[in-house]
Every structure is written in structure tokens, then in C-alpha cells.
Amino acid sequence: GESCRNVKAADALKYVSGYVITNDVSSRHWQKESGAGQWIKGKSFDTFCPVGPVLVSADVVKDPQTLRVVTKVNGEVMQDSNTSDMIFPVAKIIEWLSNNMTLAPGTLIMTGTPSGVAAGRSPPNWLKAGDVMELEIDQLGVLRNPVVSPPDMAKL
């Protein structure tokens, strides 16, 4: 890859080396009940944010805004959407992030998740130890992760 700064959306995808699936795991307990806020501690525990299974070259993914995105928990579909439904396309996100800030080769930009997260369900179906999450994106593969509790998990 190549560094970029102050890139216009029309040129932004030229700086993308590839695409990969990330699982932006959140601990809602820490985000909402423990004063940790939305973005830092509640998303930063060990094993949160698995990445993979492979980095797919940008020349393979001709249009990042046409990919089906499916999330399953224990084989049940929880999210089924398309990157065409993103609020901001990948090129606009790069344009905005590179505004007066250098994006270095290897920078991972996570773009969010479609509707269907546990917090938005009634009742919420929180992940628990033993569950298996599968995130599948057309052309990128399937990222499969078991949900486990750390052996030294502190009780509040």
C-alpha cells in the first residue's frame, strides 16, 4: 500500500490494498452500565475484534459497495444486508478520514455493522459462552469465532 492524505473520494479506492472481515465485538455491559462509554473499554478486551480469514486484494473486489453481508449466531441469521446500504461508501470514508490526517499502509478502517445487533432486538439476544459467530461477506469469505469467557473474568 501507499500512504494517503487529503484524498478525494474519486481517487480514494486507489489507496486500498485489500478488504478483510472484522468482528467489531462490543461488551454492552461495559459500554452502558460500567461507565466505559461507547468506543473505548467496551470494545477493547482481549480477543475482541478478530480479523480474517484472509486479506483479499483490492483488484479482486471490483466494487466494495456491492457485497452481501451476513452474520449468523449458532447458524441462525441475525443480519443480512449489503454494503450498498452503507450510510457512507468506502471512498467517502477514506476521503473524510484522510482529511488533514495521513492514513498509513496497513491501516484498518472498520465501517460498522448492518441492523440486527443484539441490543436492537426485543428481547436482546446477547452472546454467551459457547455461541459461535459467523460473519460472511461476498468475495471475502467467512470469519468464524467461538464466544468464550476468560478464565479470570472479574465479577462486578
XYZ file of N, CA and C in Angstrom, residues 4-99:
288
model
N -1.714 7.923 2.282
C -2.521 8.938 1.612
C -2.961 9.992 2.620
N -3.164 11.201 2.114
C -3.606 12.333 2.926
C -4.375 13.274 2.020
N -5.487 13.783 2.513
C -6.325 14.727 1.755
C -6.734 14.161 0.396
N -7.201 12.930 0.416
C -7.603 12.235 -0.803
C -9.065 12.543 -1.116
N -9.367 12.770 -2.347
C -10.752 12.942 -2.791
C -11.377 11.568 -3.008
N -12.685 11.486 -2.805
C -13.392 10.210 -2.938
C -13.140 9.565 -4.295
N -13.044 10.372 -5.344
C -12.836 9.834 -6.696
C -11.522 9.062 -6.818
N -10.542 9.371 -5.958
C -9.244 8.712 -6.009
C -9.008 7.753 -4.841
N -9.910 7.723 -3.882
C -9.676 7.024 -2.619
C -9.422 5.530 -2.773
N -10.158 4.856 -3.624
C -10.016 3.398 -3.731
C -8.665 2.986 -4.312
N -7.951 3.915 -4.929
C -6.609 3.623 -5.440
C -5.639 3.316 -4.296
N -5.979 3.760 -3.081
C -5.115 3.566 -1.922
C -5.493 2.339 -1.100
N -6.527 1.635 -1.508
C -6.965 0.440 -0.784
C -6.166 -0.763 -1.286
N -5.467 -1.425 -0.370
C -4.708 -2.628 -0.731
C -5.609 -3.848 -0.792
N -6.591 -3.879 0.104
C -7.467 -5.030 0.132
C -8.579 -4.877 1.145
N -9.385 -5.926 1.235
C -10.558 -5.935 2.113
C -10.504 -7.178 2.980
N -10.970 -7.041 4.212
C -10.952 -8.142 5.166
C -12.169 -7.997 6.086
N -12.614 -9.102 6.637
C -13.728 -9.086 7.584
C -13.173 -8.819 8.981
N -13.836 -7.944 9.720
C -13.518 -7.721 11.129
C -14.792 -7.889 11.937
N -14.656 -8.433 13.127
C -15.794 -8.595 14.014
C -15.628 -7.597 15.149
N -16.293 -6.474 15.036
C -16.185 -5.375 15.990
C -17.040 -5.692 17.219
N -16.511 -6.548 18.081
C -17.236 -7.036 19.253
C -17.415 -5.905 20.271
N -18.577 -5.874 20.900
C -18.855 -4.890 21.952
C -19.345 -5.602 23.202
N -18.927 -5.107 24.349
C -19.477 -5.559 25.627
C -20.442 -4.482 26.088
N -21.729 -4.694 25.851
C -22.726 -3.678 26.198
C -22.732 -3.392 27.690
N -22.427 -4.399 28.507
C -22.368 -4.161 29.951
C -21.352 -3.063 30.253
N -20.158 -3.191 29.681
C -19.130 -2.199 29.944
C -19.451 -0.863 29.289
N -20.117 -0.881 28.164
C -20.460 0.367 27.495
C -21.536 1.143 28.247
N -22.520 0.444 28.777
C -23.691 1.132 29.324
C -23.744 1.177 30.847
N -23.305 0.114 31.517
C -23.506 0.028 32.960
C -22.244 0.271 33.773
N -21.104 0.296 33.142
C -19.855 0.419 33.894
C -19.119 1.719 33.614
N -19.784 2.645 32.946
C -19.187 3.952 32.710
C -18.040 3.955 31.725
N -17.935 2.918 30.899
C -16.796 2.823 29.985
C -17.031 3.538 28.660
N -18.255 3.949 28.364
C -18.528 4.655 27.123
C -18.637 3.726 25.922
N -19.071 4.274 24.825
C -19.371 3.508 23.619
C -18.122 2.946 22.938
N -17.021 3.689 22.902
C -15.968 3.348 21.951
C -14.689 2.777 22.531
N -14.409 2.916 23.793
C -13.079 2.511 24.251
C -13.113 1.169 24.975
N -13.298 1.147 26.269
C -13.172 -0.099 27.024
C -14.163 -1.167 26.572
N -15.379 -0.791 26.239
C -16.386 -1.764 25.832
C -16.091 -2.462 24.520
N -15.050 -2.012 23.805
C -14.663 -2.645 22.542
C -13.195 -3.086 22.555
N -12.576 -3.105 23.724
C -11.123 -3.267 23.766
C -10.609 -4.443 24.580
N -11.446 -5.387 24.929
C -10.990 -6.525 25.715
C -10.199 -7.512 24.854
N -9.395 -8.326 25.531
C -8.658 -9.375 24.831
C -9.632 -10.195 23.986
N -9.248 -10.535 22.817
C -9.978 -11.327 21.815
C -11.056 -10.543 21.088
N -11.338 -9.313 21.480
C -12.315 -8.503 20.752
C -11.667 -8.043 19.446
N -12.429 -7.961 18.398
C -12.017 -7.503 17.079
C -11.176 -8.515 16.302
N -11.654 -9.760 16.201
C -10.949 -10.698 15.329
C -10.998 -10.230 13.873
N -9.960 -10.565 13.121
C -9.801 -10.135 11.729
C -9.469 -11.357 10.876
N -10.077 -11.450 9.693
C -9.718 -12.564 8.812
C -10.893 -13.011 7.964
N -10.891 -14.130 7.391
C -9.816 -15.120 7.442
C -8.638 -14.782 6.541
N -8.841 -13.920 5.545
C -7.755 -13.520 4.643
C -7.972 -12.070 4.222
N -6.892 -11.439 3.801
C -6.967 -10.124 3.176
C -7.117 -10.367 1.685
N -8.213 -9.894 1.114
C -8.487 -10.084 -0.306
C -8.042 -8.830 -1.050
N -7.214 -9.006 -2.039
C -6.660 -7.903 -2.809
C -7.754 -7.030 -3.411
N -7.505 -5.730 -3.417
C -8.488 -4.782 -3.947
C -8.787 -5.034 -5.424
N -7.849 -5.603 -6.167
C -8.131 -5.865 -7.583
C -9.111 -7.025 -7.764
N -9.345 -7.816 -6.717
C -10.332 -8.895 -6.762
C -11.731 -8.354 -6.484
N -11.811 -7.401 -5.563
C -13.097 -6.789 -5.197
C -13.273 -5.547 -6.069
N -14.009 -5.700 -7.147
C -14.150 -4.609 -8.118
C -14.957 -3.433 -7.570
N -15.995 -3.721 -6.768
C -16.831 -2.664 -6.214
C -17.192 -3.024 -4.776
N -16.586 -2.322 -3.796
C -16.853 -2.656 -2.401
C -18.272 -2.299 -1.944
N -19.038 -1.672 -2.800
C -20.414 -1.276 -2.434
C -21.458 -2.241 -2.979
N -21.041 -3.472 -3.313
C -21.996 -4.451 -3.857
C -21.873 -5.819 -3.188
N -21.424 -5.845 -1.941
C -21.137 -7.105 -1.275
C -22.211 -7.459 -0.248
N -22.703 -8.679 -0.327
C -23.673 -9.148 0.668
C -22.940 -9.411 1.991
N -23.581 -9.013 3.080
C -23.033 -9.161 4.422
C -24.032 -9.961 5.253
N -23.589 -11.107 5.803
C -24.471 -11.956 6.613
C -23.764 -12.286 7.923
N -24.483 -12.131 9.025
C -23.980 -12.540 10.333
C -24.903 -13.611 10.890
N -24.288 -14.692 11.359
C -25.049 -15.778 11.988
C -24.517 -16.006 13.398
N -25.431 -16.361 14.282
C -25.055 -16.821 15.617
C -25.649 -18.212 15.775
N -24.783 -19.183 16.011
C -25.201 -20.587 16.125
C -26.015 -21.030 14.908
N -25.619 -20.543 13.725
C -26.269 -20.934 12.478
C -27.516 -20.145 12.127
N -28.004 -19.305 13.039
C -29.213 -18.512 12.785
C -28.827 -17.128 12.258
N -29.430 -16.725 11.147
C -29.123 -15.423 10.546
C -29.632 -14.306 11.447
N -28.717 -13.412 11.822
C -29.044 -12.249 12.646
C -29.011 -10.960 11.825
N -28.147 -10.927 10.821
C -28.015 -9.765 9.952
C -27.876 -10.263 8.519
N -28.564 -9.605 7.606
C -28.465 -9.933 6.185
C -28.653 -8.642 5.421
N -27.567 -8.116 4.898
C -27.621 -6.802 4.266
C -26.649 -6.758 3.096
N -26.342 -5.579 2.640
C -25.438 -5.380 1.520
C -24.666 -4.094 1.759
N -23.419 -4.060 1.323
C -22.622 -2.846 1.501
C -23.203 -1.662 0.728
N -24.107 -1.919 -0.195
C -24.787 -0.821 -0.891
C -25.678 -0.031 0.072
N -26.002 -0.621 1.228
C -26.833 0.050 2.230
C -26.022 0.887 3.212
N -24.718 0.924 3.067
C -23.887 1.713 3.980
C -24.278 3.185 3.902
N -24.246 3.867 5.033
C -24.573 5.298 5.073
C -23.557 6.078 4.245
N -22.276 5.744 4.398
C -21.211 6.387 3.631
C -20.438 5.315 2.877
N -20.239 5.474 1.575
C -19.446 4.499 0.824
C -17.977 4.529 1.267
N -17.283 3.441 1.004
C -15.886 3.309 1.395
C -15.060 4.503 0.911
N -15.236 4.918 -0.315
C -14.450 6.041 -0.858
C -14.674 7.335 -0.073
N -15.901 7.600 0.344
C -16.193 8.816 1.135
C -15.594 8.709 2.534
N -15.590 7.506 3.094
C -14.992 7.318 4.417
C -13.491 7.608 4.358
N -12.831 7.114 3.325
C -11.396 7.375 3.160
C -11.151 8.866 2.961
N -11.980 9.502 2.148
C -11.843 10.949 1.932
C -11.919 11.684 3.265
N -12.912 11.349 4.083
C -13.119 12.041 5.360
C -11.973 11.757 6.329
N -11.589 10.477 6.458
C -10.524 10.131 7.400
C -9.176 10.714 7.001
N -8.929 10.837 5.703
C -7.623 11.341 5.251
C -7.556 12.866 5.242
N -8.649 13.524 5.585
C -8.660 14.985 5.633
C -7.728 15.461 6.743
